[in-house]
Coordinates of C-alpha atoms in Angstrom, one line a residue:
X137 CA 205.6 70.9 165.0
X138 CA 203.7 74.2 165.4
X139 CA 206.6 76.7 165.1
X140 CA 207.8 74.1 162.3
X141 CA 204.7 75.5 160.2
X142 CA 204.5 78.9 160.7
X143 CA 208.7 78.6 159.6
X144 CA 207.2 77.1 156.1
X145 CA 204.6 79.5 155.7
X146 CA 207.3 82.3 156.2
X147 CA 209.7 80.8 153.7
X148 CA 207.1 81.1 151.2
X149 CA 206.3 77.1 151.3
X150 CA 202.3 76.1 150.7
X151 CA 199.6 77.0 153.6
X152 CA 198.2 74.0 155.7
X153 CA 195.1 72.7 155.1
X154 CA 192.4 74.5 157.5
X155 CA 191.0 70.7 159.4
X156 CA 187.8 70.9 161.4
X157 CA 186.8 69.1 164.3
X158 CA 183.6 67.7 165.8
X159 CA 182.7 65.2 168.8
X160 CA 180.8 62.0 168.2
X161 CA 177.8 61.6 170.5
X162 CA 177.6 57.8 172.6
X163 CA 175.4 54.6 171.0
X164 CA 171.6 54.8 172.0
X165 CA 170.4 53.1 174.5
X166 CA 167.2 51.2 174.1
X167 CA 163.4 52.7 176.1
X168 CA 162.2 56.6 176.1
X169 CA 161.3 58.4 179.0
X170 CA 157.8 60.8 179.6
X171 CA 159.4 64.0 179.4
X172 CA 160.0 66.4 176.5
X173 CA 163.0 68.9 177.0
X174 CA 165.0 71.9 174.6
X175 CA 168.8 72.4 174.7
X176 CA 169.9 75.9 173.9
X177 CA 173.2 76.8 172.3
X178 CA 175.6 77.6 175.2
X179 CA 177.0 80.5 175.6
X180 CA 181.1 80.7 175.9
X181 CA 183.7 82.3 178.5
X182 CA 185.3 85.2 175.8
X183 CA 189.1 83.2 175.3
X184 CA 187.0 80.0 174.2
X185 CA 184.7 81.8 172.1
X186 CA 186.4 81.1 168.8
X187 CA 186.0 77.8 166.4
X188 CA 190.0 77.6 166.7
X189 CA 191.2 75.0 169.4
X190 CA 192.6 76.3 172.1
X191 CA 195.5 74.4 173.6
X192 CA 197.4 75.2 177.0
X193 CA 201.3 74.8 177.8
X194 CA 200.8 76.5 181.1
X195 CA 197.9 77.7 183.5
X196 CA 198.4 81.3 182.6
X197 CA 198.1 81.8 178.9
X198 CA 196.0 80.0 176.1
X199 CA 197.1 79.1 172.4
X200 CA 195.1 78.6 169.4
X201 CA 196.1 76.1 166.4
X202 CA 196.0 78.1 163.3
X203 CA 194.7 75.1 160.6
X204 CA 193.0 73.2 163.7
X205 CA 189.1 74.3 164.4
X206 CA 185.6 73.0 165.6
X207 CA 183.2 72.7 163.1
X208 CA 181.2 75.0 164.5
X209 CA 181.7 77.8 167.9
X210 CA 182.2 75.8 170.9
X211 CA 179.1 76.9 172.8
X212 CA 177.4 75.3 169.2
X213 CA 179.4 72.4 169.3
X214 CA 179.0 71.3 172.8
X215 CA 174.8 72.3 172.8
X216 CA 174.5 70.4 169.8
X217 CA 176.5 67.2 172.0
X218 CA 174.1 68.1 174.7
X219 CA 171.0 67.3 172.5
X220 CA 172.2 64.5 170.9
X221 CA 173.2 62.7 173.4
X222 CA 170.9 63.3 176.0
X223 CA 168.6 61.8 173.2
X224 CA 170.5 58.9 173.0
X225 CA 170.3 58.3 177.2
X226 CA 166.7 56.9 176.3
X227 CA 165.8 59.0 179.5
X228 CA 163.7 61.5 177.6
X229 CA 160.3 61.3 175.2
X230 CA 162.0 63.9 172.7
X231 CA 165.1 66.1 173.1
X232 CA 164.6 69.2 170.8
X233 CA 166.8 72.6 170.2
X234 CA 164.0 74.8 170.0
X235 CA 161.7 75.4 173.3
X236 CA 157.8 74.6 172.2
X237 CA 154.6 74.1 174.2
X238 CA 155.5 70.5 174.8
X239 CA 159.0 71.2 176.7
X240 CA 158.6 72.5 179.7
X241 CA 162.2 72.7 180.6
X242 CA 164.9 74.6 178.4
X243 CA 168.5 73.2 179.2
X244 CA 171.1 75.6 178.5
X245 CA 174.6 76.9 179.9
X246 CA 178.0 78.4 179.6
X247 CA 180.7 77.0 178.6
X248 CA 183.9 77.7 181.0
X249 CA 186.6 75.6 179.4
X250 CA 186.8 73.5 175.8
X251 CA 191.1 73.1 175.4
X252 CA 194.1 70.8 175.0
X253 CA 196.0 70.7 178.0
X254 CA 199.7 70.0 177.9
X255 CA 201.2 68.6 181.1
X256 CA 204.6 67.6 179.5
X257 CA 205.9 66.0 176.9
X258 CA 204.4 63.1 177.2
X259 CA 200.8 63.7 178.6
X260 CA 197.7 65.6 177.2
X261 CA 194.4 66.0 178.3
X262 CA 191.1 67.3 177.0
X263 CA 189.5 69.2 179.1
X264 CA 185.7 70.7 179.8
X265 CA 184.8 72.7 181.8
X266 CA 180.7 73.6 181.4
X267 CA 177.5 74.8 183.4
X268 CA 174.4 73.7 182.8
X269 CA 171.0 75.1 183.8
X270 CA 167.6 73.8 183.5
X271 CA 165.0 76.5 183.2
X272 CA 161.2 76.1 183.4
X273 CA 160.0 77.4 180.1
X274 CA 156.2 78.7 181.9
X275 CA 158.0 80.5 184.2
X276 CA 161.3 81.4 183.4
X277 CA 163.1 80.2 186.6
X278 CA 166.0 78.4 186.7
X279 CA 165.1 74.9 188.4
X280 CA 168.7 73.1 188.2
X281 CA 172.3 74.3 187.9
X282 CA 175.3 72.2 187.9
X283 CA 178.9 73.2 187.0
X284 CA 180.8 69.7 185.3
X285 CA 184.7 69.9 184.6
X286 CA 186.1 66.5 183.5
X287 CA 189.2 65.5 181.7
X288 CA 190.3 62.7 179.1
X289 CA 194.2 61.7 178.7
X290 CA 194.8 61.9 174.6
X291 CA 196.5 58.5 173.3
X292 CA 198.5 61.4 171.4
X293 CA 198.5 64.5 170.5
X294 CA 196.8 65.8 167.5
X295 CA 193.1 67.8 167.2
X296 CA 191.5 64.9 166.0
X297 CA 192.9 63.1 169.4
X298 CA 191.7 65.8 171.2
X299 CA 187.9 65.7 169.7
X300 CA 188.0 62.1 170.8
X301 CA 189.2 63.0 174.5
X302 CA 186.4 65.7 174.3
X303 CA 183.7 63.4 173.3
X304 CA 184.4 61.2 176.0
X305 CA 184.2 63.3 178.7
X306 CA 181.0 64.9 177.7
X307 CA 179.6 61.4 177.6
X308 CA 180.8 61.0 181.3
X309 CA 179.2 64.5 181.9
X310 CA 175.8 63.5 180.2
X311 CA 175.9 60.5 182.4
X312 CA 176.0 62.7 185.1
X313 CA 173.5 65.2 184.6
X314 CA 170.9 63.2 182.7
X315 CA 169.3 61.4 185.4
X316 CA 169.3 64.7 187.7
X317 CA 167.3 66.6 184.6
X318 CA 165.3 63.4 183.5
X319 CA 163.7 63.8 187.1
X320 CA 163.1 67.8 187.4
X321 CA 159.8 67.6 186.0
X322 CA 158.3 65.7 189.1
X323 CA 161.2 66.3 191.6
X324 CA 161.9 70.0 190.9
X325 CA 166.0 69.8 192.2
X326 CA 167.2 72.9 193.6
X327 CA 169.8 75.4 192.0
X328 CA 172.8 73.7 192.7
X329 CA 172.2 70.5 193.5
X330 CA 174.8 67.7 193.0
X331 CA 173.9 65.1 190.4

């Protein structure tokens, strides 16, 4: 199907439509917490760092889809997930993406991995890969830092598959990490502690 594309585009047949892509943040849940935080863009490994999607055949080289792209960079994409849904865990008083006097953690991060993986033929995975830090914003010291890499099986195999696989395991990844930042301000977790 891909080579099948760039063959039409050579024999002079129309260009694809360019498609774009973005995740869809869990349902809220019902109550809010006490505590105010920001979520910063995250910043992205250099071979992710483009709005194409990045698909993977094998562990050593990375493919992008040409008329396939995030709506936005992926360090955009998955900060803006971050927020949303972290808003949606009812764990927090207001979730905000820029730092003011009333948050006094900043939640930001790197993101390692955002890719279609092909196993076979048959089988495709989304997979994530991202760190996420907690910072307090009075000091400037990192408080929390947790590397997540999870992976979704697509039902098939098409970007918009993918963005679904994506979304839900970010929402398995915001499960995790929520409960560990909801509880910084009065427990203050150290740097690498497991969720």
């Amino acid at each position: 199907m891909r080579y099948a594309l760039i063959i039409l585009a050579a024999c002079g047949g129309s260009v694809p439509d360019t498609r774009y892509y973005a995740l869809a943040a869990p349902a809220a849940t019902t109550g809010h917490g006490s505590v105010d935080v920001a979520v910063e863009a995250l910043s992205t490994e250099p071979g992710y760092d483009d709005d194409r999607i990045v698909y993977r055949q094998t562990p050593y080289r990375l493919d992008y889809y040409q008329y396939h792209r995030w709506s936005a960079a992926p360090g955009v994409i998955l900060g803006g997930y971050l927020a949303q849904a972290l808003d949606e865990t009812g764990k927090f008083h207001a979730v905000v993406r820029e730092p003011n006097d009333k948050t006094p953690l900043v939640i930001g991060g790197r993101v390692l991995a955002l890719e279609e993986v092909d196993q076979s033929a048959t089988r495709w995975l989304g997979h994530v890969v991202v760190e996420l830090t907690a910072t307090d914003r009075a000091s400037g010291e990192v408080v929390w830092a947790q590397k997540f890499d999870d992976s979704e099986p697509l039902a098939t195999q098409s970007p918009e598959g993918l963005a679904r696989a994506i979304s839900t395991a970010m929402s398995r990844i915001v499960d995790r990490a929520a409960p560990a930042i909801s509880a910084l301000p009065t427990s203050r977790a150290t740097v690498g502690a497991t969720p």
